[in-house]
Amino acid sequence: MTFPKDFDWGVSMSAYQIEGAHDADGRGLSVWDTFSHRPGNIADGTTGDTACDHYHHWPRDLDLIAGLGSVSYRFSVSWSRVHPEPGGQLSTAGLDFYERLVDGMLERGIRPVLNLFHWDTPQWVQDAGGWRQRDTADLFAAYAADVAARLGDRVARWSTVNEMFEHLTLGHVLGEHAPGLKLGMDEAFPIAHHLMLAHGKAVGALRAASDAPVMLVNSYAPARPATDAEADHAVTGLYDILQNRLFTDPVLLGRYPAEVEPWLGDCVADGDLDLIAAPLDALGVNYYTVNAVHATEGPVPLEVRPPEGHPRTAFGWAVVPDGLRETLIGLHGRYGSALPPLYVSENGCAYDDVPGPDGRCDDRERIAFLDGHLQALRAALDVGVDVRGYWVWSLLDNFEWAEGYTKRFGLVHVDYPTQRRTPKASYDWYRELIAGARQLGEQR
Ligand code: FCB
């Protein structure tokens, strides 16, 4: 497999999942602190209070990233470190941490890709209504402006919001993620719009303070009806719109899919869609799996399951590398010249990695997973889809949201009691793949 010489290899992680240090240097609470501390919400009863303690171990974590070669690191900033208190006053100490981190990346030849929001809304914002409130988009833009004012001269690339679809559905409809709400469709759609608006306003704030390119990161999953039943076919169409188009059409086409307009009610004000459709430099594609969709009775009329006939990861997700090719080609086909360059901004898998006697994990399944997905990406390049980069989720095993520490996604094993990091076989494989790809690489 060859890749363009300037292909942007990297890894992705997020603040709450790795940082720990939940009360260090004046950090405020986020919805994930509140949610994870509520008994019953997290599979193993844990929280992100300590996680990988990356807040203190970041130099060695950056060394591990640099050990992969010249790569990008997509990380997220915790809004509650930067604006810890009601009113949104800037905490200098909070930004100091990210400045050390960004400077540490630059010293090591790592390209900082700064994601502003990976689901950890400050609790004070939530207490004022959270994403149900339109004003939250303004609070977010103010936060974006503060981060950009300090780091805009050094960040290689901005990402505004991570996976609005999962944040909306898991956090606000199914109640499985923070803030743990179970809202009906009518209440959920304004949240979708406020997230989109926050993205649009943040793009403006970032552009005003920084020349670095800006991207939005969405998740995509091809959808198949679970059975031949007509009802399953019907809800598969709906699911496809929600997962694959709701957060992309407005950004690239300047309009919501017609099918969801009735649900949006009157929350879309004049001018909103112009803001949301501000030109982007790239679109991030998070891809994990394909979903089979089944019609159900109830407030949410559908349920997703892994399709039959594929191996599964330890999370139970179907391993379908070709779904990545389908996703990339599908985006190219649907949006045509409106589609900016694509980055696969997250892709990876959880397996029950058990270290051998030498402390090493021989995680062959992960290597096969990543290899298969890179072949799928290669196939999309071959038919002319403009994909510029690929970032593995994740460098480290970390706090996997409602699953706690039970799901390991890392190229590097973390022993949580000792905070020892041990690269797995997949880490070495990825490093060699990057080196080989650079050597063999084709000119674009
Ligand atoms: C994505 C999230 C990321 C991680 C992976 C496994 O949906 O963006 O934080 O949980 O899944």
Short mmCIF file of C-alpha atoms and ligand atoms in Angstrom, two decimals:
data_model
loop_
_atom_site.label_atom_id
_atom_site.label_comp_id
_atom_site.label_asym_id
_atom_site.label_seq_id
_atom_site.Cartn_x
_atom_site.Cartn_y
_atom_site.Cartn_z
CA MET A 1 0.00 0.00 0.00
CA THR A 2 1.35 3.41 -0.89
CA PHE A 3 0.02 6.75 0.28
CA PRO A 4 0.72 10.31 -0.82
CA LYS A 5 4.09 11.46 0.53
CA ASP A 6 2.52 14.31 2.48
CA PHE A 7 -0.26 12.12 3.91
CA ASP A 8 -1.04 13.30 7.43
CA TRP A 9 -0.65 10.38 9.87
CA GLY A 10 -1.62 10.80 13.48
CA VAL A 11 -3.47 9.81 16.61
CA SER A 12 -6.54 11.22 18.38
CA MET A 13 -7.48 11.48 22.06
CA SER A 14 -9.78 13.67 24.15
CA ALA A 15 -9.45 15.66 27.36
CA TYR A 16 -11.85 13.96 29.77
CA GLN A 17 -10.80 10.50 28.63
CA ILE A 18 -7.12 10.93 29.50
CA GLU A 19 -6.32 14.02 31.56
CA GLY A 20 -7.49 13.21 35.08
CA ALA A 21 -6.45 16.01 37.47
CA HIS A 22 -10.13 16.84 37.73
CA ASP A 23 -9.64 19.55 40.35
CA ALA A 24 -6.15 20.79 39.48
CA ASP A 25 -5.37 24.46 38.98
CA GLY A 26 -8.91 25.69 39.39
CA ARG A 27 -10.59 23.41 36.84
CA GLY A 28 -14.39 23.60 37.06
CA LEU A 29 -16.74 20.64 36.90
CA SER A 30 -17.94 19.37 33.56
CA VAL A 31 -21.07 17.35 32.85
CA TRP A 32 -18.88 14.25 32.70
CA ASP A 33 -17.68 14.76 36.29
CA THR A 34 -21.26 14.99 37.47
CA PHE A 35 -22.47 12.10 35.33
CA SER A 36 -19.66 9.67 36.10
CA HIS A 37 -20.00 10.29 39.83
CA ARG A 38 -23.68 9.31 39.75
CA PRO A 39 -23.87 5.61 40.74
CA GLY A 40 -24.89 3.25 37.97
CA ASN A 41 -23.86 5.39 35.02
CA ILE A 42 -20.45 3.86 34.29
CA ALA A 43 -20.08 0.12 33.66
CA ASP A 44 -17.22 -0.40 36.12
CA GLY A 45 -18.24 2.31 38.59
CA THR A 46 -15.23 4.47 37.72
CA THR A 47 -14.83 8.15 36.81
CA GLY A 48 -12.34 10.22 34.84
CA ASP A 49 -10.96 11.80 38.04
CA THR A 50 -7.54 10.30 37.38
CA ALA A 51 -7.87 8.52 34.00
CA CYS A 52 -4.38 8.34 32.41
CA ASP A 53 -3.25 11.29 34.53
CA HIS A 54 -2.07 12.81 31.27
CA TYR A 55 -2.25 16.23 32.95
CA HIS A 56 0.91 15.22 34.80
CA HIS A 57 2.38 12.63 32.44
CA TRP A 58 2.00 14.61 29.21
CA PRO A 59 5.75 14.86 28.44
CA ARG A 60 6.12 11.10 28.23
CA ASP A 61 2.86 10.77 26.33
CA LEU A 62 4.11 13.28 23.78
CA ASP A 63 7.38 11.30 23.60
CA LEU A 64 5.32 8.25 22.69
CA ILE A 65 3.51 10.20 19.98
CA ALA A 66 6.78 11.58 18.64
CA GLY A 67 8.11 8.01 18.61
CA LEU A 68 5.64 7.24 15.82
CA GLY A 69 7.42 9.65 13.47
CA SER A 70 6.29 13.04 12.28
CA VAL A 71 2.60 12.96 13.08
CA SER A 72 -0.44 15.01 13.99
CA TYR A 73 -1.97 14.78 17.42
CA ARG A 74 -5.66 15.60 17.65
CA PHE A 75 -6.35 16.43 21.29
CA SER A 76 -9.18 18.30 22.94
CA VAL A 77 -9.23 21.20 25.34
CA SER A 78 -11.39 21.00 28.44
CA TRP A 79 -13.72 24.00 28.33
CA SER A 80 -14.03 23.72 32.15
CA ARG A 81 -10.32 24.37 32.58
CA VAL A 82 -10.50 27.49 30.42
CA HIS A 83 -13.85 28.88 31.64
CA PRO A 84 -14.30 27.16 35.01
CA GLU A 85 -16.99 29.41 36.47
CA PRO A 86 -20.33 30.96 35.65
CA GLY A 87 -19.77 34.08 33.61
CA GLY A 88 -17.03 32.46 31.58
CA GLN A 89 -14.05 34.40 32.93
CA LEU A 90 -10.83 33.10 31.49
CA SER A 91 -8.65 30.96 33.75
CA THR A 92 -5.06 31.68 32.85
CA ALA A 93 -3.90 28.54 34.66
CA GLY A 94 -6.24 26.44 32.54
CA LEU A 95 -4.82 27.78 29.30
CA ASP A 96 -1.27 27.55 30.65
CA PHE A 97 -1.59 23.77 30.64
CA TYR A 98 -2.57 23.70 26.98
CA GLU A 99 0.18 26.13 26.11
CA ARG A 100 2.75 23.81 27.69
CA LEU A 101 1.19 20.92 25.80
CA VAL A 102 1.20 22.69 22.42
CA ASP A 103 4.75 23.93 22.90
CA GLY A 104 5.74 20.40 23.93
CA MET A 105 4.29 19.09 20.67
CA LEU A 106 6.10 21.65 18.56
CA GLU A 107 9.40 20.87 20.29
CA ARG A 108 8.92 17.23 19.36
CA GLY A 109 7.86 17.82 15.76
CA ILE A 110 4.20 16.91 16.43
CA ARG A 111 1.50 18.91 14.63
CA PRO A 112 -1.12 20.09 17.16
CA VAL A 113 -4.71 19.56 15.99
CA LEU A 114 -6.79 21.28 18.64
CA ASN A 115 -10.36 20.09 19.07
CA LEU A 116 -12.42 22.55 21.12
CA PHE A 117 -15.22 20.30 22.27
CA HIS A 118 -15.31 16.58 22.93
CA TRP A 119 -18.56 16.40 24.94
CA ASP A 120 -17.38 17.88 28.26
CA THR A 121 -19.66 20.89 28.65
CA PRO A 122 -18.90 22.89 31.81
CA GLN A 123 -21.44 22.07 34.50
CA TRP A 124 -22.25 25.77 34.93
CA VAL A 125 -23.22 25.93 31.24
CA GLN A 126 -25.39 22.84 31.72
CA ASP A 127 -27.01 24.38 34.80
CA ALA A 128 -28.03 27.34 32.66
CA GLY A 129 -29.75 24.99 30.18
CA GLY A 130 -26.79 23.55 28.29
CA TRP A 131 -27.31 22.83 24.62
CA ARG A 132 -31.06 23.36 24.98
CA GLN A 133 -30.23 27.06 25.11
CA ARG A 134 -29.37 28.98 21.99
CA ASP A 135 -27.05 31.24 24.05
CA THR A 136 -24.75 28.30 24.65
CA ALA A 137 -23.50 28.79 21.10
CA ASP A 138 -22.33 32.29 22.10
CA LEU A 139 -20.64 31.00 25.24
CA PHE A 140 -18.87 28.46 23.07
CA ALA A 141 -17.75 31.10 20.58
CA ALA A 142 -16.32 33.17 23.45
CA TYR A 143 -14.41 30.11 24.64
CA ALA A 144 -13.13 29.50 21.08
CA ALA A 145 -11.97 33.12 20.91
CA ASP A 146 -10.04 32.82 24.19
CA VAL A 147 -8.30 29.63 23.11
CA ALA A 148 -7.49 31.07 19.69
CA ALA A 149 -6.11 34.30 21.18
CA ARG A 150 -3.55 32.32 23.18
CA LEU A 151 -2.73 29.41 20.88
CA GLY A 152 -3.77 30.56 17.41
CA ASP A 153 -0.20 31.22 16.35
CA ARG A 154 0.93 27.65 17.09
CA VAL A 155 -1.95 25.29 16.40
CA ALA A 156 -1.58 23.43 13.09
CA ARG A 157 -5.30 22.86 12.64
CA TRP A 158 -8.56 23.48 14.50
CA SER A 159 -11.43 21.13 14.98
CA THR A 160 -14.56 22.68 16.47
CA VAL A 161 -16.88 19.97 17.78
CA ASN A 162 -16.46 16.19 17.90
CA GLU A 163 -19.32 13.93 16.80
CA MET A 164 -22.44 15.98 17.36
CA PHE A 165 -24.57 12.93 16.48
CA GLU A 166 -23.26 10.83 19.39
CA HIS A 167 -23.37 13.76 21.78
CA LEU A 168 -26.97 14.43 20.82
CA THR A 169 -28.24 10.86 20.87
CA LEU A 170 -26.20 9.25 23.67
CA GLY A 171 -26.13 12.34 25.87
CA HIS A 172 -29.53 13.94 25.28
CA VAL A 173 -31.92 11.28 23.96
CA LEU A 174 -30.81 7.89 25.33
CA GLY A 175 -29.31 9.22 28.57
CA GLU A 176 -26.31 6.88 28.32
CA HIS A 177 -23.72 9.68 28.28
CA ALA A 178 -23.48 12.99 30.09
CA PRO A 179 -25.54 15.02 30.68
CA GLY A 180 -27.78 11.94 30.89
CA LEU A 181 -30.95 13.46 29.44
CA LYS A 182 -33.79 11.52 27.83
CA LEU A 183 -35.49 14.10 25.67
CA GLY A 184 -38.11 13.57 22.99
CA MET A 185 -37.46 14.32 19.32
CA ASP A 186 -39.01 17.80 19.56
CA GLU A 187 -36.63 18.82 22.31
CA ALA A 188 -33.63 17.06 20.77
CA PHE A 189 -33.63 18.82 17.41
CA PRO A 190 -33.07 22.32 18.79
CA ILE A 191 -30.01 20.85 20.53
CA ALA A 192 -28.72 19.66 17.17
CA HIS A 193 -29.20 23.15 15.81
CA HIS A 194 -27.50 24.84 18.77
CA LEU A 195 -24.49 22.56 18.36
CA MET A 196 -24.34 23.44 14.67
CA LEU A 197 -24.66 27.12 15.52
CA ALA A 198 -21.86 26.80 18.07
CA HIS A 199 -19.69 25.31 15.34
CA GLY A 200 -20.53 28.15 12.95
CA LYS A 201 -19.87 30.87 15.50
CA ALA A 202 -16.64 29.19 16.61
CA VAL A 203 -15.41 29.10 13.00
CA GLY A 204 -15.81 32.89 12.91
CA ALA A 205 -13.97 33.33 16.21
CA LEU A 206 -11.10 31.05 15.12
CA ARG A 207 -10.73 32.74 11.73
CA ALA A 208 -10.59 36.14 13.41
CA ALA A 209 -7.60 35.13 15.54
CA SER A 210 -5.71 32.47 13.61
CA ASP A 211 -4.67 31.46 10.10
CA ALA A 212 -4.70 27.74 10.89
CA PRO A 213 -7.17 25.66 8.87
CA VAL A 214 -10.50 24.75 10.48
CA MET A 215 -12.40 21.47 10.35
CA LEU A 216 -15.54 19.91 11.77
CA VAL A 217 -15.39 16.30 12.93
CA ASN A 218 -18.47 14.12 12.41
CA SER A 219 -19.07 10.41 12.77
CA TYR A 220 -20.41 8.37 9.88
CA ALA A 221 -21.76 4.84 9.70
CA PRO A 222 -23.38 3.18 6.68
CA ALA A 223 -26.82 1.86 7.59
CA ARG A 224 -28.48 -1.42 6.59
CA PRO A 225 -32.00 -2.58 7.45
CA ALA A 226 -31.74 -5.27 10.15
CA THR A 227 -34.33 -7.40 8.32
CA ASP A 228 -36.33 -7.26 5.11
CA ALA A 229 -39.35 -5.91 6.99
CA GLU A 230 -40.72 -2.72 5.50
CA ALA A 231 -40.59 -1.00 8.89
CA ASP A 232 -36.85 -1.70 9.15
CA HIS A 233 -36.28 -0.25 5.68
CA ALA A 234 -38.20 2.88 6.61
CA VAL A 235 -36.29 3.56 9.82
CA THR A 236 -32.97 2.80 8.11
CA GLY A 237 -33.61 5.79 5.88
CA LEU A 238 -34.34 7.93 8.92
CA TYR A 239 -31.25 6.72 10.77
CA ASP A 240 -29.08 7.41 7.71
CA ILE A 241 -30.35 10.99 7.59
CA LEU A 242 -29.68 11.54 11.30
CA GLN A 243 -26.27 9.89 11.47
CA ASN A 244 -24.87 10.73 8.07
CA ARG A 245 -26.55 13.94 6.91
CA LEU A 246 -28.08 15.97 9.75
CA PHE A 247 -24.73 17.47 10.76
CA THR A 248 -23.19 17.60 7.28
CA ASP A 249 -25.85 18.97 4.92
CA PRO A 250 -26.16 22.31 6.78
CA VAL A 251 -22.39 22.77 6.81
CA LEU A 252 -21.75 21.85 3.19
CA LEU A 253 -25.07 22.59 1.49
CA GLY A 254 -26.43 25.35 3.73
CA ARG A 255 -29.69 23.54 4.54
CA TYR A 256 -31.05 20.81 6.80
CA PRO A 257 -32.32 17.60 5.21
CA ALA A 258 -35.97 18.34 4.31
CA GLU A 259 -37.09 15.28 6.30
CA VAL A 260 -36.03 16.82 9.64
CA GLU A 261 -37.34 20.33 9.09
CA PRO A 262 -40.67 19.67 10.84
CA TRP A 263 -38.78 18.65 13.99
CA LEU A 264 -36.64 21.75 14.04
CA GLY A 265 -39.68 23.92 14.69
CA ASP A 266 -38.81 27.58 14.83
CA CYS A 267 -35.34 27.30 16.33
CA VAL A 268 -33.54 28.20 13.08
CA ALA A 269 -33.29 32.00 12.89
CA ASP A 270 -32.52 34.07 9.81
CA GLY A 271 -28.82 34.03 9.07
CA ASP A 272 -28.09 30.88 11.13
CA LEU A 273 -27.53 28.68 8.11
CA ASP A 274 -25.15 31.21 6.56
CA LEU A 275 -23.05 31.06 9.71
CA ILE A 276 -23.18 27.28 9.84
CA ALA A 277 -22.22 26.96 6.17
CA ALA A 278 -19.11 29.14 6.48
CA PRO A 279 -16.45 27.49 4.28
CA LEU A 280 -14.34 24.83 5.97
CA ASP A 281 -10.81 23.72 5.15
CA ALA A 282 -11.48 20.07 5.87
CA LEU A 283 -14.05 17.60 7.16
CA GLY A 284 -13.10 15.01 9.78
CA VAL A 285 -14.60 11.56 9.33
CA ASN A 286 -14.76 9.33 12.41
CA TYR A 287 -15.47 5.80 11.28
CA TYR A 288 -15.88 2.69 13.42
CA THR A 289 -18.57 0.42 12.02
CA VAL A 290 -21.66 -0.24 9.94
CA ASN A 291 -25.02 -0.44 11.72
CA ALA A 292 -28.08 -2.59 11.17
CA VAL A 293 -31.26 -0.67 11.95
CA HIS A 294 -34.37 -2.16 13.48
CA ALA A 295 -37.76 -0.49 13.95
CA THR A 296 -39.06 -0.33 17.53
CA GLU A 297 -42.13 0.96 19.31
CA GLY A 298 -41.37 3.82 21.61
CA PRO A 299 -40.29 7.41 21.73
CA VAL A 300 -37.17 6.60 19.68
CA PRO A 301 -38.54 4.54 16.79
CA LEU A 302 -35.36 2.65 16.02
CA GLU A 303 -32.51 0.67 17.47
CA VAL A 304 -29.11 -0.05 15.97
CA ARG A 305 -27.34 -3.39 16.16
CA PRO A 306 -24.20 -4.86 14.67
CA PRO A 307 -25.00 -6.43 11.28
CA GLU A 308 -24.63 -10.22 11.14
CA GLY A 309 -21.80 -11.95 9.35
CA HIS A 310 -18.84 -9.88 10.51
CA PRO A 311 -16.30 -10.38 13.26
CA ARG A 312 -16.82 -8.11 16.28
CA THR A 313 -14.54 -6.07 18.49
CA ALA A 314 -14.61 -6.34 22.29
CA PHE A 315 -17.18 -3.53 22.19
CA GLY A 316 -19.41 -5.77 20.08
CA TRP A 317 -19.04 -3.47 17.07
CA ALA A 318 -18.95 -5.22 13.68
CA VAL A 319 -15.59 -5.05 11.93
CA VAL A 320 -16.42 -3.83 8.42
CA PRO A 321 -13.42 -2.12 6.83
CA ASP A 322 -15.26 -1.70 3.55
CA GLY A 323 -17.73 0.57 5.34
CA LEU A 324 -14.97 3.16 5.46
CA ARG A 325 -14.51 3.01 1.68
CA GLU A 326 -18.29 3.24 1.29
CA THR A 327 -18.41 6.24 3.66
CA LEU A 328 -15.64 8.18 1.95
CA ILE A 329 -16.96 7.49 -1.54
CA GLY A 330 -20.49 8.26 -0.36
CA LEU A 331 -19.44 11.69 0.94
CA HIS A 332 -17.61 12.40 -2.31
CA GLY A 333 -20.65 11.38 -4.35
CA ARG A 334 -23.20 13.25 -2.27
CA TYR A 335 -21.42 16.55 -1.78
CA GLY A 336 -19.27 16.73 -4.93
CA SER A 337 -17.44 20.02 -5.27
CA ALA A 338 -18.90 21.25 -1.93
CA LEU A 339 -16.83 18.62 -0.11
CA PRO A 340 -13.56 19.89 1.38
CA PRO A 341 -10.58 17.53 1.78
CA LEU A 342 -11.30 14.67 4.16
CA TYR A 343 -9.33 13.39 7.15
CA VAL A 344 -10.18 10.11 8.81
CA SER A 345 -10.01 11.76 12.20
CA GLU A 346 -10.78 8.67 14.29
CA ASN A 347 -10.63 4.96 13.54
CA GLY A 348 -9.72 2.15 15.86
CA CYS A 349 -10.99 -0.76 17.93
CA ALA A 350 -11.28 -2.14 21.45
CA TYR A 351 -9.88 -5.57 22.20
CA ASP A 352 -9.23 -7.30 25.51
CA ASP A 353 -5.50 -6.75 25.36
CA VAL A 354 -3.78 -8.76 28.05
CA PRO A 355 -0.08 -8.10 28.54
CA GLY A 356 2.18 -11.15 28.27
CA PRO A 357 4.88 -12.00 30.84
CA ASP A 358 7.15 -9.32 29.33
CA GLY A 359 4.40 -6.72 29.76
CA ARG A 360 3.77 -6.52 26.00
CA CYS A 361 0.43 -6.95 24.25
CA ASP A 362 0.62 -8.79 20.97
CA ASP A 363 -2.55 -7.15 19.65
CA ARG A 364 -2.73 -8.78 16.22
CA GLU A 365 -6.46 -8.20 15.93
CA ARG A 366 -5.89 -4.44 16.19
CA ILE A 367 -3.18 -4.57 13.55
CA ALA A 368 -5.50 -6.51 11.22
CA PHE A 369 -8.28 -4.00 11.93
CA LEU A 370 -6.14 -0.96 11.15
CA ASP A 371 -4.57 -2.60 8.11
CA GLY A 372 -7.98 -3.49 6.70
CA HIS A 373 -9.27 0.04 7.20
CA LEU A 374 -6.20 1.56 5.57
CA GLN A 375 -6.76 -0.67 2.55
CA ALA A 376 -10.31 0.64 2.40
CA LEU A 377 -9.02 4.21 2.61
CA ARG A 378 -6.52 3.41 -0.16
CA ALA A 379 -9.39 2.14 -2.32
CA ALA A 380 -11.19 5.47 -1.83
CA LEU A 381 -8.05 7.38 -2.84
CA ASP A 382 -7.84 5.20 -5.95
CA VAL A 383 -11.19 6.42 -7.18
CA GLY A 384 -10.30 10.04 -6.59
CA VAL A 385 -11.62 10.83 -3.10
CA ASP A 386 -9.43 13.54 -1.58
CA VAL A 387 -8.40 12.03 1.77
CA ARG A 388 -5.45 13.80 3.34
CA GLY A 389 -4.88 12.04 6.64
CA TYR A 390 -5.62 9.18 9.02
CA TRP A 391 -5.57 9.42 12.81
CA VAL A 392 -5.87 6.34 14.98
CA TRP A 393 -8.15 6.31 18.01
CA SER A 394 -6.26 6.08 20.26
CA LEU A 395 -2.68 6.41 21.43
CA LEU A 396 -3.46 5.32 25.00
CA ASP A 397 -6.03 3.03 26.53
CA ASN A 398 -8.35 5.46 28.30
CA PHE A 399 -11.70 6.21 29.97
CA GLU A 400 -14.19 4.94 27.40
CA TRP A 401 -17.18 6.99 28.58
CA ALA A 402 -20.03 4.80 29.90
CA GLU A 403 -17.79 1.73 29.58
CA GLY A 404 -15.25 3.15 32.01
CA TYR A 405 -11.86 1.47 31.75
CA THR A 406 -13.26 -1.82 30.43
CA LYS A 407 -12.58 -1.05 26.77
CA ARG A 408 -9.00 -0.65 25.60
CA PHE A 409 -8.54 1.25 22.32
CA GLY A 410 -4.86 2.18 22.67
CA LEU A 411 -1.76 1.52 20.62
CA VAL A 412 -0.21 1.80 24.07
CA HIS A 413 -1.34 -0.24 27.07
CA VAL A 414 -1.99 1.70 30.27
CA ASP A 415 -1.73 -0.03 33.63
CA TYR A 416 -4.00 2.32 35.56
CA PRO A 417 -2.81 1.62 39.15
CA THR A 418 0.83 2.37 38.26
CA GLN A 419 0.19 4.60 35.20
CA ARG A 420 2.77 2.51 33.37
CA ARG A 421 2.56 2.84 29.57
CA THR A 422 3.66 -0.10 27.42
CA PRO A 423 3.52 0.14 23.63
CA LYS A 424 1.58 -2.75 22.09
CA ALA A 425 2.64 -4.55 18.92
CA SER A 426 0.26 -2.24 17.02
CA TYR A 427 2.31 0.79 18.08
CA ASP A 428 5.42 -0.65 16.42
CA TRP A 429 3.38 -1.69 13.41
CA TYR A 430 1.96 1.82 13.01
CA ARG A 431 5.39 3.42 13.38
CA GLU A 432 6.80 1.17 10.66
CA LEU A 433 3.80 1.73 8.44
CA ILE A 434 4.26 5.50 8.67
CA ALA A 435 7.99 5.27 7.97
CA GLY A 436 7.39 2.94 5.01
CA ALA A 437 4.62 5.09 3.61
CA ARG A 438 6.89 8.15 3.75
CA GLN A 439 9.64 6.33 1.91
CA LEU A 440 7.48 4.76 -0.75
CA GLY A 441 5.09 7.66 -0.97
CA GLU A 442 3.71 8.94 -4.23
CA GLN A 443 3.75 12.63 -5.02
CA ARG A 444 0.26 14.07 -4.92
C1 FCB B 1 -15.88 7.93 19.35
C2 FCB B 1 -15.51 9.04 20.33
C3 FCB B 1 -14.26 8.76 21.12
C4 FCB B 1 -14.18 7.32 21.55
C5 FCB B 1 -14.37 6.41 20.37
C6 FCB B 1 -14.23 4.95 20.70
O1 FCB B 1 -17.24 7.96 19.08
O2 FCB B 1 -15.35 10.24 19.63
O3 FCB B 1 -14.22 9.62 22.21
O4 FCB B 1 -15.12 7.07 22.52
O5 FCB B 1 -15.63 6.62 19.81
#
